[in-house]
């Protein structure tokens, strides 16, 4: 498909938008890697009943406690502490869906950063366990806001030929934030002091403050301005973003046409009911994130400690070492997603990443089943096998992270402008709820499935995600954002539910659609003049 629209060049504003996305992704990743619960001084102050010592499922400990390998953390506080931000993130995502539609993308990002700072400050000055739970809930709400609006800014502002790579930078920032939190916790766990756990939330504040300052110079997206009827401001903002020497009339006309697709609708729900392509885009996004939520990359942040400890990484460093190794894999996955998002494509990249991660998960399951549970009884793994399993888990998380990054970008970019805020907020909220449920279930499943069974479950989820990506994702590379809605009628599966396909079999609808298309072209030509 040939597109006469020439991709605009990257300007300083483009890189500023990418920096904001990476910074907000860093905040999300820093929350994912928050391991203050496993710093002794923090645990002794707020959760003294949780003992990290004997009875965590190591083969050496089961002779004293009777607890089987991988059966750990029977108290509900640990999984709930780790999963709570995912629950409140759903509320933040739905708030972002409304706010980014009514007020623009920048207020959502600003509110998310402020909520993040509030949550971290609440944790820093926490004097009781109630403040700790409130801080986790507040931070999770901020994560929901920061998942949605910054990625919309990148998708709507960057040149379309670099859209995939630059949009993946948000998740690369998330991986870097996760790595920073893991390394900080690992260093703090080496020498315990009563106050040092407060350094973890303090360190996460400065990127949020810097992002709020950058938003003062960053203009609102032209798509959001046109959607709210601010035509003059949108034209000025687009010219400012693309540079004074770039002709923005064609791009402005495309965005204006996209913003007026559902001119008779007053709400996003009405717009969603009027346009079949918007319904297909939302269904595709919800379906893909449903199968991808169980692939294991995010869930291993909760199950990492008992897995690594049971495999012989020691009581003191089991959790922090697992977080560092998983973080290294996520950084690798984020880099791979950025490098291959536009060259390999979202569909092929997601499929390949899921297949590679499933291969690693199978290898881990086989080692645990055949080597760790040798002759029916668990035994301590030799160092070489333990490090091999750790490396395989790290690689699996990396490939999983890359695949989910590309899938996430696709789920956002295919949403049409009139329903983009509602659809992306709903997808983020649904993914957060799914992750919350899986996070609560991961530790019990790890015990019931004896470790290796859980990794086979991750394998099945990765294979299902690979199949869904290969069969149901659209080729979106090097196509302007506001022209992606035309691709549904050309897909082998989605075409049977698309309005264009129905019109092809009905001459009256086809003629009506042709006249509508002619009038749209006339309007576009008038805008170009």
PDB file of N, CA and C in Angstrom, residues 108-140:
ATOM      1  N   UNK A 108      -3.185  14.051  32.286  1.00  0.00           N
ATOM      2  CA  UNK A 108      -3.138  12.682  32.802  1.00  0.00           C
ATOM      3  C   UNK A 108      -1.737  12.323  33.263  1.00  0.00           C
ATOM      4  N   UNK A 109      -0.729  12.705  32.450  1.00  0.00           N
ATOM      5  CA  UNK A 109       0.658  12.417  32.824  1.00  0.00           C
ATOM      6  C   UNK A 109       1.032  13.199  34.078  1.00  0.00           C
ATOM      7  N   UNK A 110       0.603  14.462  34.127  1.00  0.00           N
ATOM      8  CA  UNK A 110       0.930  15.303  35.289  1.00  0.00           C
ATOM      9  C   UNK A 110       0.298  14.742  36.564  1.00  0.00           C
ATOM     10  N   UNK A 111      -0.961  14.328  36.466  1.00  0.00           N
ATOM     11  CA  UNK A 111      -1.631  13.760  37.631  1.00  0.00           C
ATOM     12  C   UNK A 111      -0.967  12.453  38.064  1.00  0.00           C
ATOM     13  N   UNK A 112      -0.576  11.636  37.085  1.00  0.00           N
ATOM     14  CA  UNK A 112       0.102  10.390  37.424  1.00  0.00           C
ATOM     15  C   UNK A 112       1.408  10.617  38.149  1.00  0.00           C
ATOM     16  N   UNK A 113       2.201  11.596  37.702  1.00  0.00           N
ATOM     17  CA  UNK A 113       3.465  11.898  38.372  1.00  0.00           C
ATOM     18  C   UNK A 113       3.223  12.414  39.789  1.00  0.00           C
ATOM     19  N   UNK A 114       2.230  13.258  39.947  1.00  0.00           N
ATOM     20  CA  UNK A 114       1.928  13.792  41.283  1.00  0.00           C
ATOM     21  C   UNK A 114       1.450  12.693  42.231  1.00  0.00           C
ATOM     22  N   UNK A 115       0.616  11.788  41.735  1.00  0.00           N
ATOM     23  CA  UNK A 115       0.166  10.678  42.563  1.00  0.00           C
ATOM     24  C   UNK A 115       1.330   9.762  42.933  1.00  0.00           C
ATOM     25  N   UNK A 116       2.258   9.586  42.005  1.00  0.00           N
ATOM     26  CA  UNK A 116       3.421   8.754  42.286  1.00  0.00           C
ATOM     27  C   UNK A 116       4.272   9.372  43.402  1.00  0.00           C
ATOM     28  N   UNK A 117       4.525  10.678  43.301  1.00  0.00           N
ATOM     29  CA  UNK A 117       5.300  11.367  44.336  1.00  0.00           C
ATOM     30  C   UNK A 117       4.578  11.287  45.677  1.00  0.00           C
ATOM     31  N   UNK A 118       3.256  11.476  45.669  1.00  0.00           N
ATOM     32  CA  UNK A 118       2.490  11.401  46.915  1.00  0.00           C
ATOM     33  C   UNK A 118       2.602  10.022  47.553  1.00  0.00           C
ATOM     34  N   UNK A 119       2.519   8.970  46.721  1.00  0.00           N
ATOM     35  CA  UNK A 119       2.634   7.625  47.251  1.00  0.00           C
ATOM     36  C   UNK A 119       4.000   7.345  47.839  1.00  0.00           C
ATOM     37  N   UNK A 120       5.056   7.805  47.165  1.00  0.00           N
ATOM     38  CA  UNK A 120       6.403   7.576  47.676  1.00  0.00           C
ATOM     39  C   UNK A 120       6.665   8.371  48.952  1.00  0.00           C
ATOM     40  N   UNK A 121       6.186   9.604  49.011  1.00  0.00           N
ATOM     41  CA  UNK A 121       6.365  10.390  50.232  1.00  0.00           C
ATOM     42  C   UNK A 121       5.583   9.780  51.398  1.00  0.00           C
ATOM     43  N   UNK A 122       4.407   9.247  51.101  1.00  0.00           N
ATOM     44  CA  UNK A 122       3.624   8.591  52.143  1.00  0.00           C
ATOM     45  C   UNK A 122       4.368   7.387  52.701  1.00  0.00           C
ATOM     46  N   UNK A 123       5.086   6.671  51.815  1.00  0.00           N
ATOM     47  CA  UNK A 123       5.859   5.518  52.270  1.00  0.00           C
ATOM     48  C   UNK A 123       7.095   5.943  53.049  1.00  0.00           C
ATOM     49  N   UNK A 124       7.747   7.022  52.595  1.00  0.00           N
ATOM     50  CA  UNK A 124       8.951   7.498  53.282  1.00  0.00           C
ATOM     51  C   UNK A 124       8.650   7.867  54.731  1.00  0.00           C
ATOM     52  N   UNK A 125       7.521   8.538  54.960  1.00  0.00           N
ATOM     53  CA  UNK A 125       7.181   9.011  56.305  1.00  0.00           C
ATOM     54  C   UNK A 125       6.175   8.094  56.998  1.00  0.00           C
ATOM     55  N   UNK A 126       6.051   6.868  56.524  1.00  0.00           N
ATOM     56  CA  UNK A 126       5.089   5.939  57.118  1.00  0.00           C
ATOM     57  C   UNK A 126       5.477   5.618  58.556  1.00  0.00           C
ATOM     58  N   UNK A 127       4.487   5.684  59.432  1.00  0.00           N
ATOM     59  CA  UNK A 127       4.700   5.334  60.841  1.00  0.00           C
ATOM     60  C   UNK A 127       3.929   4.086  61.236  1.00  0.00           C
ATOM     61  N   UNK A 128       2.988   3.656  60.384  1.00  0.00           N
ATOM     62  CA  UNK A 128       2.203   2.469  60.678  1.00  0.00           C
ATOM     63  C   UNK A 128       1.910   1.696  59.408  1.00  0.00           C
ATOM     64  N   UNK A 129       1.395   0.488  59.568  1.00  0.00           N
ATOM     65  CA  UNK A 129       1.167  -0.369  58.420  1.00  0.00           C
ATOM     66  C   UNK A 129       0.056   0.164  57.525  1.00  0.00           C
ATOM     67  N   UNK A 130      -0.906   0.920  58.092  1.00  0.00           N
ATOM     68  CA  UNK A 130      -1.976   1.489  57.277  1.00  0.00           C
ATOM     69  C   UNK A 130      -1.425   2.462  56.242  1.00  0.00           C
ATOM     70  N   UNK A 131      -0.413   3.240  56.619  1.00  0.00           N
ATOM     71  CA  UNK A 131       0.199   4.168  55.673  1.00  0.00           C
ATOM     72  C   UNK A 131       0.948   3.430  54.565  1.00  0.00           C
ATOM     73  N   UNK A 132       1.500   2.275  54.907  1.00  0.00           N
ATOM     74  CA  UNK A 132       2.189   1.475  53.893  1.00  0.00           C
ATOM     75  C   UNK A 132       1.200   0.983  52.839  1.00  0.00           C
ATOM     76  N   UNK A 133       0.061   0.472  53.299  1.00  0.00           N
ATOM     77  CA  UNK A 133      -0.954   0.009  52.340  1.00  0.00           C
ATOM     78  C   UNK A 133      -1.503   1.166  51.512  1.00  0.00           C
ATOM     79  N   UNK A 134      -1.688   2.331  52.143  1.00  0.00           N
ATOM     80  CA  UNK A 134      -2.176   3.503  51.406  1.00  0.00           C
ATOM     81  C   UNK A 134      -1.151   3.949  50.365  1.00  0.00           C
ATOM     82  N   UNK A 135       0.115   3.877  50.712  1.00  0.00           N
ATOM     83  CA  UNK A 135       1.168   4.256  49.763  1.00  0.00           C
ATOM     84  C   UNK A 135       1.185   3.311  48.571  1.00  0.00           C
ATOM     85  N   UNK A 136       1.035   2.010  48.808  1.00  0.00           N
ATOM     86  CA  UNK A 136       1.001   1.048  47.702  1.00  0.00           C
ATOM     87  C   UNK A 136      -0.203   1.294  46.801  1.00  0.00           C
ATOM     88  N   UNK A 137      -1.351   1.590  47.406  1.00  0.00           N
ATOM     89  CA  UNK A 137      -2.550   1.849  46.605  1.00  0.00           C
ATOM     90  C   UNK A 137      -2.401   3.121  45.781  1.00  0.00           C
ATOM     91  N   UNK A 138      -1.839   4.161  46.382  1.00  0.00           N
ATOM     92  CA  UNK A 138      -1.657   5.426  45.678  1.00  0.00           C
ATOM     93  C   UNK A 138      -0.671   5.276  44.528  1.00  0.00           C
ATOM     94  N   UNK A 139       0.407   4.551  44.768  1.00  0.00           N
ATOM     95  CA  UNK A 139       1.390   4.329  43.713  1.00  0.00           C
ATOM     96  C   UNK A 139       0.797   3.522  42.571  1.00  0.00           C
ATOM     97  N   UNK A 140      -0.009   2.517  42.902  1.00  0.00           N
ATOM     98  CA  UNK A 140      -0.651   1.737  41.857  1.00  0.00           C
ATOM     99  C   UNK A 140      -1.608   2.567  41.009  1.00  0.00           C
TER     100      UNK A 140
END
